mmCIF file of C-alpha atoms in Angstrom:
data_model
loop_
_atom_site.group_PDB
_atom_site.id
_atom_site.type_symbol
_atom_site.label_atom_id
_atom_site.label_comp_id
_atom_site.label_asym_id
_atom_site.label_seq_id
_atom_site.Cartn_x
_atom_site.Cartn_y
_atom_site.Cartn_z
ATOM 1 C CA UNK L 1 -13.480 -57.832 41.339
ATOM 2 C CA UNK L 2 -12.103 -59.695 38.335
ATOM 3 C CA UNK L 3 -8.446 -60.305 37.495
ATOM 4 C CA UNK L 4 -6.935 -58.701 34.456
ATOM 5 C CA UNK L 5 -5.745 -60.741 31.500
ATOM 6 C CA UNK L 6 -2.233 -60.519 32.890
ATOM 7 C CA UNK L 7 -3.502 -61.679 36.266
ATOM 8 C CA UNK L 8 -5.306 -64.643 34.690
ATOM 9 C CA UNK L 9 -2.114 -65.698 32.917
ATOM 10 C CA UNK L 10 -0.153 -65.407 36.144
ATOM 11 C CA UNK L 11 -2.708 -67.447 38.131
ATOM 12 C CA UNK L 12 -2.753 -70.202 35.505
ATOM 13 C CA UNK L 13 1.011 -70.569 35.642
ATOM 14 C CA UNK L 14 1.029 -70.325 39.428
ATOM 15 C CA UNK L 15 -1.523 -73.141 39.721
ATOM 16 C CA UNK L 16 0.549 -75.305 37.386
ATOM 17 C CA UNK L 17 3.691 -74.576 39.378
ATOM 18 C CA UNK L 18 1.919 -75.470 42.622
ATOM 19 C CA UNK L 19 0.638 -78.721 41.113
ATOM 20 C CA UNK L 20 4.154 -79.574 39.905
ATOM 21 C CA UNK L 21 5.619 -78.850 43.330
ATOM 22 C CA UNK L 22 2.987 -81.037 44.986
ATOM 23 C CA UNK L 23 3.623 -83.874 42.522
ATOM 24 C CA UNK L 24 7.392 -83.531 42.983
ATOM 25 C CA UNK L 25 6.991 -83.745 46.763
ATOM 26 C CA UNK L 26 4.864 -86.886 46.418
ATOM 27 C CA UNK L 27 7.340 -88.481 43.980
ATOM 28 C CA UNK L 28 10.272 -87.667 46.250
ATOM 29 C CA UNK L 29 8.481 -89.244 49.201
ATOM 30 C CA UNK L 30 7.729 -92.408 47.219
ATOM 31 C CA UNK L 31 11.356 -92.639 46.086
ATOM 32 C CA UNK L 32 12.536 -92.233 49.683
ATOM 33 C CA UNK L 33 10.271 -95.130 50.709
ATOM 34 C CA UNK L 34 11.604 -97.333 47.896
ATOM 35 C CA UNK L 35 8.280 -97.283 46.043
ATOM 36 C CA UNK L 36 9.914 -96.230 42.762
ATOM 37 C CA UNK L 37 13.268 -96.777 41.121
ATOM 38 C CA UNK L 38 15.180 -99.814 39.902
ATOM 39 C CA UNK L 39 16.427 -103.036 41.489
ATOM 40 C CA UNK L 40 19.032 -105.132 39.659
ATOM 41 C CA UNK L 41 19.027 -108.714 40.922
ATOM 42 C CA UNK L 42 21.477 -111.414 39.882
ATOM 43 C CA UNK L 43 20.386 -114.987 40.577
ATOM 44 C CA UNK L 44 21.174 -118.620 39.986
ATOM 45 C CA UNK L 45 18.423 -120.726 38.442
ATOM 46 C CA UNK L 46 17.829 -122.913 41.508
ATOM 47 C CA UNK L 47 16.817 -119.820 43.514
ATOM 48 C CA UNK L 48 13.739 -119.634 41.270
ATOM 49 C CA UNK L 49 12.547 -122.886 42.825
ATOM 50 C CA UNK L 50 12.736 -121.422 46.332
ATOM 51 C CA UNK L 51 12.669 -118.800 47.890
ATOM 52 C CA UNK L 52 12.554 -116.186 45.110
ATOM 53 C CA UNK L 53 9.085 -116.879 43.642
ATOM 54 C CA UNK L 54 7.288 -115.807 46.831
ATOM 55 C CA UNK L 55 9.689 -112.940 47.542
ATOM 56 C CA UNK L 56 9.583 -111.474 44.031
ATOM 57 C CA UNK L 57 5.829 -111.958 43.758
ATOM 58 C CA UNK L 58 5.203 -110.064 46.984
ATOM 59 C CA UNK L 59 7.704 -107.332 46.144
ATOM 60 C CA UNK L 60 6.126 -106.817 42.720
ATOM 61 C CA UNK L 61 2.632 -106.552 44.176
ATOM 62 C CA UNK L 62 3.676 -104.112 46.887
ATOM 63 C CA UNK L 63 6.080 -102.054 44.729
ATOM 64 C CA UNK L 64 4.539 -102.094 41.239
ATOM 65 C CA UNK L 65 6.432 -98.953 40.188
ATOM 66 C CA UNK L 66 9.870 -100.403 40.932
ATOM 67 C CA UNK L 67 11.529 -101.687 37.778
ATOM 68 C CA UNK L 68 12.952 -105.161 38.426
ATOM 69 C CA UNK L 69 15.932 -106.137 36.286
ATOM 70 C CA UNK L 70 16.622 -109.853 36.696
ATOM 71 C CA UNK L 71 19.869 -111.390 35.472
ATOM 72 C CA UNK L 72 20.562 -115.113 35.588
ATOM 73 C CA UNK L 73 24.162 -115.198 36.744
ATOM 74 C CA UNK L 74 26.541 -117.876 38.001
ATOM 75 C CA UNK L 75 27.950 -117.548 41.507
ATOM 76 C CA UNK L 76 31.435 -117.163 40.060
ATOM 77 C CA UNK L 77 30.356 -113.925 38.375
ATOM 78 C CA UNK L 78 27.919 -112.265 40.780
ATOM 79 C CA UNK L 79 30.390 -111.031 43.423
ATOM 80 C CA UNK L 80 32.383 -109.106 40.816
ATOM 81 C CA UNK L 81 29.146 -107.642 39.434
ATOM 82 C CA UNK L 82 28.131 -106.437 42.905
ATOM 83 C CA UNK L 83 31.523 -104.856 43.547
ATOM 84 C CA UNK L 84 31.480 -103.179 40.126
ATOM 85 C CA UNK L 85 28.049 -101.670 40.801
ATOM 86 C CA UNK L 86 26.400 -103.710 38.041
ATOM 87 C CA UNK L 87 24.001 -105.385 40.503
ATOM 88 C CA UNK L 88 22.194 -104.227 43.638
ATOM 89 C CA UNK L 89 21.714 -107.691 45.129
ATOM 90 C CA UNK L 90 22.596 -111.273 44.216
ATOM 91 C CA UNK L 91 21.416 -114.742 45.190
ATOM 92 C CA UNK L 92 24.283 -117.189 44.795
ATOM 93 C CA UNK L 93 25.815 -120.377 46.151
ATOM 94 C CA UNK L 94 28.183 -119.787 49.029
ATOM 95 C CA UNK L 95 29.487 -116.494 50.423
ATOM 96 C CA UNK L 96 31.656 -114.397 48.091
ATOM 97 C CA UNK L 97 35.397 -114.863 48.465
ATOM 98 C CA UNK L 98 38.445 -113.069 47.181
ATOM 99 C CA UNK L 99 39.344 -109.418 46.746
ATOM 100 C CA UNK L 100 36.572 -107.066 47.828
ATOM 101 C CA UNK L 101 34.422 -109.735 49.485
ATOM 102 C CA UNK L 102 34.820 -107.926 52.817
ATOM 103 C CA UNK L 103 32.739 -105.091 51.354
ATOM 104 C CA UNK L 104 29.730 -107.356 50.781
ATOM 105 C CA UNK L 105 27.036 -108.395 53.253
ATOM 106 C CA UNK L 106 25.984 -112.031 52.862
ATOM 107 C CA UNK L 107 23.313 -114.000 54.710
ATOM 108 C CA UNK L 108 22.093 -117.562 54.028
ATOM 109 C CA UNK L 109 18.606 -117.880 52.552
ATOM 110 C CA UNK L 110 18.521 -121.635 51.946
ATOM 111 C CA UNK L 111 20.277 -124.923 52.667
ATOM 112 C CA UNK L 112 20.779 -127.852 50.312
ATOM 113 C CA UNK L 113 22.339 -131.271 50.134
ATOM 114 C CA UNK L 114 23.388 -133.242 47.076
ATOM 115 C CA UNK L 115 20.864 -135.442 45.271
ATOM 116 C CA UNK L 116 20.936 -137.394 42.016
ATOM 117 C CA UNK L 117 18.418 -137.452 39.178
ATOM 118 C CA UNK L 118 18.139 -140.151 36.501
ATOM 119 C CA UNK L 119 15.852 -141.048 33.644
ATOM 120 C CA UNK L 120 13.114 -143.600 34.273
ATOM 121 C CA UNK L 121 14.938 -146.198 32.150
ATOM 122 C CA UNK L 122 18.186 -145.849 34.101
ATOM 123 C CA UNK L 123 19.269 -148.786 36.302
ATOM 124 C CA UNK L 124 19.152 -146.528 39.380
ATOM 125 C CA UNK L 125 15.538 -145.469 38.783
ATOM 126 C CA UNK L 126 13.415 -146.746 41.656
ATOM 127 C CA UNK L 127 16.262 -146.671 44.168
ATOM 128 C CA UNK L 128 15.869 -144.489 47.235
ATOM 129 C CA UNK L 129 19.578 -143.662 47.238
ATOM 130 C CA UNK L 130 22.814 -144.128 45.336
ATOM 131 C CA UNK L 131 26.292 -144.511 46.766
ATOM 132 C CA UNK L 132 29.470 -142.713 45.835
ATOM 133 C CA UNK L 133 30.825 -145.937 44.317
ATOM 134 C CA UNK L 134 27.744 -146.173 42.094
ATOM 135 C CA UNK L 135 28.216 -142.580 40.956
ATOM 136 C CA UNK L 136 31.850 -143.213 40.061
ATOM 137 C CA UNK L 137 30.725 -145.881 37.573
ATOM 138 C CA UNK L 138 28.253 -143.649 35.712
ATOM 139 C CA UNK L 139 28.459 -140.746 33.254
ATOM 140 C CA UNK L 140 27.606 -137.627 35.253
ATOM 141 C CA UNK L 141 25.911 -134.286 34.586
ATOM 142 C CA UNK L 142 27.310 -131.448 36.709
ATOM 143 C CA UNK L 143 27.618 -127.659 36.867
ATOM 144 C CA UNK L 144 30.688 -126.006 35.285
ATOM 145 C CA UNK L 145 33.673 -125.450 37.562
ATOM 146 C CA UNK L 146 33.957 -121.790 36.549
ATOM 147 C CA UNK L 147 30.278 -121.124 37.355
ATOM 148 C CA UNK L 148 30.061 -122.838 40.740
ATOM 149 C CA UNK L 149 33.603 -123.467 42.011
ATOM 150 C CA UNK L 150 32.484 -124.332 45.552
ATOM 151 C CA UNK L 151 30.108 -127.026 44.285
ATOM 152 C CA UNK L 152 32.735 -128.404 41.909
ATOM 153 C CA UNK L 153 35.288 -128.584 44.725
ATOM 154 C CA UNK L 154 32.801 -130.443 46.923
ATOM 155 C CA UNK L 155 32.085 -132.989 44.194
ATOM 156 C CA UNK L 156 35.797 -133.510 43.645
ATOM 157 C CA UNK L 157 36.253 -134.160 47.366
ATOM 158 C CA UNK L 158 33.298 -136.561 47.439
ATOM 159 C CA UNK L 159 34.198 -138.580 44.348
ATOM 160 C CA UNK L 160 37.976 -138.361 44.620
ATOM 161 C CA UNK L 161 40.595 -136.157 43.043
ATOM 162 C CA UNK L 162 41.177 -138.650 40.233
ATOM 163 C CA UNK L 163 37.489 -139.385 39.544
ATOM 164 C CA UNK L 164 37.246 -140.165 35.832
ATOM 165 C CA UNK L 165 33.475 -139.673 35.987
ATOM 166 C CA UNK L 166 33.986 -135.978 36.791
ATOM 167 C CA UNK L 167 36.670 -135.443 34.178
ATOM 168 C CA UNK L 168 34.342 -136.720 31.455
ATOM 169 C CA UNK L 169 31.115 -135.276 32.861
ATOM 170 C CA UNK L 170 28.523 -133.439 30.792
ATOM 171 C CA UNK L 171 28.304 -129.802 31.865
ATOM 172 C CA UNK L 172 24.952 -128.059 32.441
ATOM 173 C CA UNK L 173 24.561 -124.500 33.698
ATOM 174 C CA UNK L 174 21.297 -124.788 35.636
ATOM 175 C CA UNK L 175 19.175 -127.321 37.496
ATOM 176 C CA UNK L 176 16.472 -127.431 34.826
ATOM 177 C CA UNK L 177 19.019 -128.478 32.203
ATOM 178 C CA UNK L 178 20.483 -131.085 34.562
ATOM 179 C CA UNK L 179 17.015 -132.606 35.036
ATOM 180 C CA UNK L 180 16.268 -132.480 31.308
ATOM 181 C CA UNK L 181 19.524 -134.159 30.305
ATOM 182 C CA UNK L 182 18.985 -136.873 32.911
ATOM 183 C CA UNK L 183 15.497 -137.476 31.498
ATOM 184 C CA UNK L 184 17.104 -137.931 28.066
ATOM 185 C CA UNK L 185 19.339 -140.688 29.425
ATOM 186 C CA UNK L 186 22.574 -138.698 29.141
ATOM 187 C CA UNK L 187 23.703 -139.745 32.623
ATOM 188 C CA UNK L 188 23.215 -139.189 36.338
ATOM 189 C CA UNK L 189 22.526 -135.558 37.159
ATOM 190 C CA UNK L 190 23.919 -134.152 40.396
ATOM 191 C CA UNK L 191 22.382 -131.053 41.930
ATOM 192 C CA UNK L 192 20.816 -129.409 44.982
ATOM 193 C CA UNK L 193 17.974 -130.967 46.943
ATOM 194 C CA UNK L 194 15.758 -127.996 46.036
ATOM 195 C CA UNK L 195 15.417 -129.758 42.651
ATOM 196 C CA UNK L 196 12.760 -131.798 44.438
ATOM 197 C CA UNK L 197 10.517 -128.711 44.424
ATOM 198 C CA UNK L 198 10.732 -128.357 40.632
ATOM 199 C CA UNK L 199 7.519 -129.111 38.722
ATOM 200 C CA UNK L 200 7.351 -132.857 38.362
ATOM 201 C CA UNK L 201 8.000 -134.146 34.881
ATOM 202 C CA UNK L 202 7.488 -137.684 33.625
ATOM 203 C CA UNK L 203 10.511 -139.809 32.983
ATOM 204 C CA UNK L 204 12.753 -138.776 35.882
ATOM 205 C CA UNK L 205 13.607 -140.247 39.268
ATOM 206 C CA UNK L 206 15.357 -138.534 42.182
ATOM 207 C CA UNK L 207 17.694 -140.372 44.564
ATOM 208 C CA UNK L 208 19.455 -139.357 47.736
ATOM 209 C CA UNK L 209 23.251 -139.553 47.636
ATOM 210 C CA UNK L 210 24.976 -141.450 50.445
ATOM 211 C CA UNK L 211 26.774 -140.340 52.425
ATOM 212 C CA UNK L 212 24.608 -137.237 52.730
ATOM 213 C CA UNK L 213 26.677 -134.332 51.420
ATOM 214 C CA UNK L 214 25.902 -130.701 52.231
ATOM 215 C CA UNK L 215 26.199 -128.162 49.426
ATOM 216 C CA UNK L 216 27.126 -124.482 49.845
ATOM 217 C CA UNK L 217 24.280 -122.417 51.284
ATOM 218 C CA UNK L 218 22.110 -120.320 49.036
ATOM 219 C CA UNK L 219 23.233 -116.802 49.984
ATOM 220 C CA UNK L 220 21.828 -113.285 49.557
ATOM 221 C CA UNK L 221 24.594 -110.708 49.018
ATOM 222 C CA UNK L 222 24.721 -106.931 48.587
ATOM 223 C CA UNK L 223 27.224 -104.103 49.064
ATOM 224 C CA UNK L 224 27.603 -103.065 52.706
ATOM 225 C CA UNK L 225 27.581 -99.347 51.818
ATOM 226 C CA UNK L 226 24.444 -99.519 49.684
ATOM 227 C CA UNK L 227 21.726 -97.464 51.385
ATOM 228 C CA UNK L 228 19.379 -97.427 48.396
ATOM 229 C CA UNK L 229 15.719 -97.123 49.477
ATOM 230 C CA UNK L 230 14.761 -99.703 46.842
ATOM 231 C CA UNK L 231 17.276 -102.208 48.205
ATOM 232 C CA UNK L 232 16.001 -101.469 51.715
ATOM 233 C CA UNK L 233 12.435 -102.134 50.574
ATOM 234 C CA UNK L 234 13.503 -105.415 48.964
ATOM 235 C CA UNK L 235 15.287 -106.519 52.138
ATOM 236 C CA UNK L 236 12.144 -105.675 54.136
ATOM 237 C CA UNK L 237 10.182 -107.997 51.846
ATOM 238 C CA UNK L 238 12.777 -110.727 52.382
ATOM 239 C CA UNK L 239 12.496 -110.222 56.153
ATOM 240 C CA UNK L 240 8.723 -110.674 56.091
ATOM 241 C CA UNK L 241 8.847 -113.740 53.852
ATOM 242 C CA UNK L 242 11.876 -115.351 55.497
ATOM 243 C CA UNK L 243 12.016 -114.539 59.243
ATOM 244 C CA UNK L 244 15.278 -116.447 59.732
ATOM 245 C CA UNK L 245 16.924 -114.286 57.081
ATOM 246 C CA UNK L 246 15.581 -111.157 58.762
ATOM 247 C CA UNK L 247 17.091 -112.274 62.063
ATOM 248 C CA UNK L 248 20.443 -112.871 60.341
ATOM 249 C CA UNK L 249 20.334 -109.382 58.818
ATOM 250 C CA UNK L 250 19.561 -107.883 62.228
ATOM 251 C CA UNK L 251 22.531 -109.687 63.759
ATOM 252 C CA UNK L 252 24.748 -108.555 60.888
ATOM 253 C CA UNK L 253 23.809 -104.905 61.431
ATOM 254 C CA UNK L 254 23.747 -105.103 65.215
ATOM 255 C CA UNK L 255 19.966 -104.774 65.597
ATOM 256 C CA UNK L 256 19.485 -107.975 67.563
#
């Protein structure tokens, strides 16, 4: 028995419809598992020294069909972007504060203390450490107050409210620029200890700052109501790469 021409046409369309339904079911399942979609990540530059390279590399290999949108963004801006729905997740310095911060989940992903960087021709090059008094006598290179207010407040406390060195400091928006300006002899750069993991370049010297001064934690933040499968997949990658962060997330959500 052979189908009629009308039957052939019907079977062709039916097969196509079945194939489309099968493909749609597969695509829906992948989306539910966070294997497709988009992740918008805001980050500060120092997070690209550690821990983001390993996390993003693993996430990209395991979720090649997720579109990663990366935005370099100062801590002073990222909380507002999360609350406005412009970002899915942010890596910033210090937990968000102010209006709406209670709607964000934040867990530490790194700890830093203050270090100094100078050019190889600087008088402090070769020293293991520099004191606060020595810093007060030098031109400084620091992050902008509006970008990293918690860091700026800590430096003001360390050096003194009336520190002329801070008032006349050169401003640099990321750690790589701080290191580069120090190498050029502009002054003493002040930044996080994770600068020590930056690719070594000739002409710079790193010093500890005494007394040892803790900086705000590197923090991962996202909206507490966000149940996006892609965000969930990203957090799973963070858990596997950073067990301490995974434990903090479990405690935050009551899974401990």
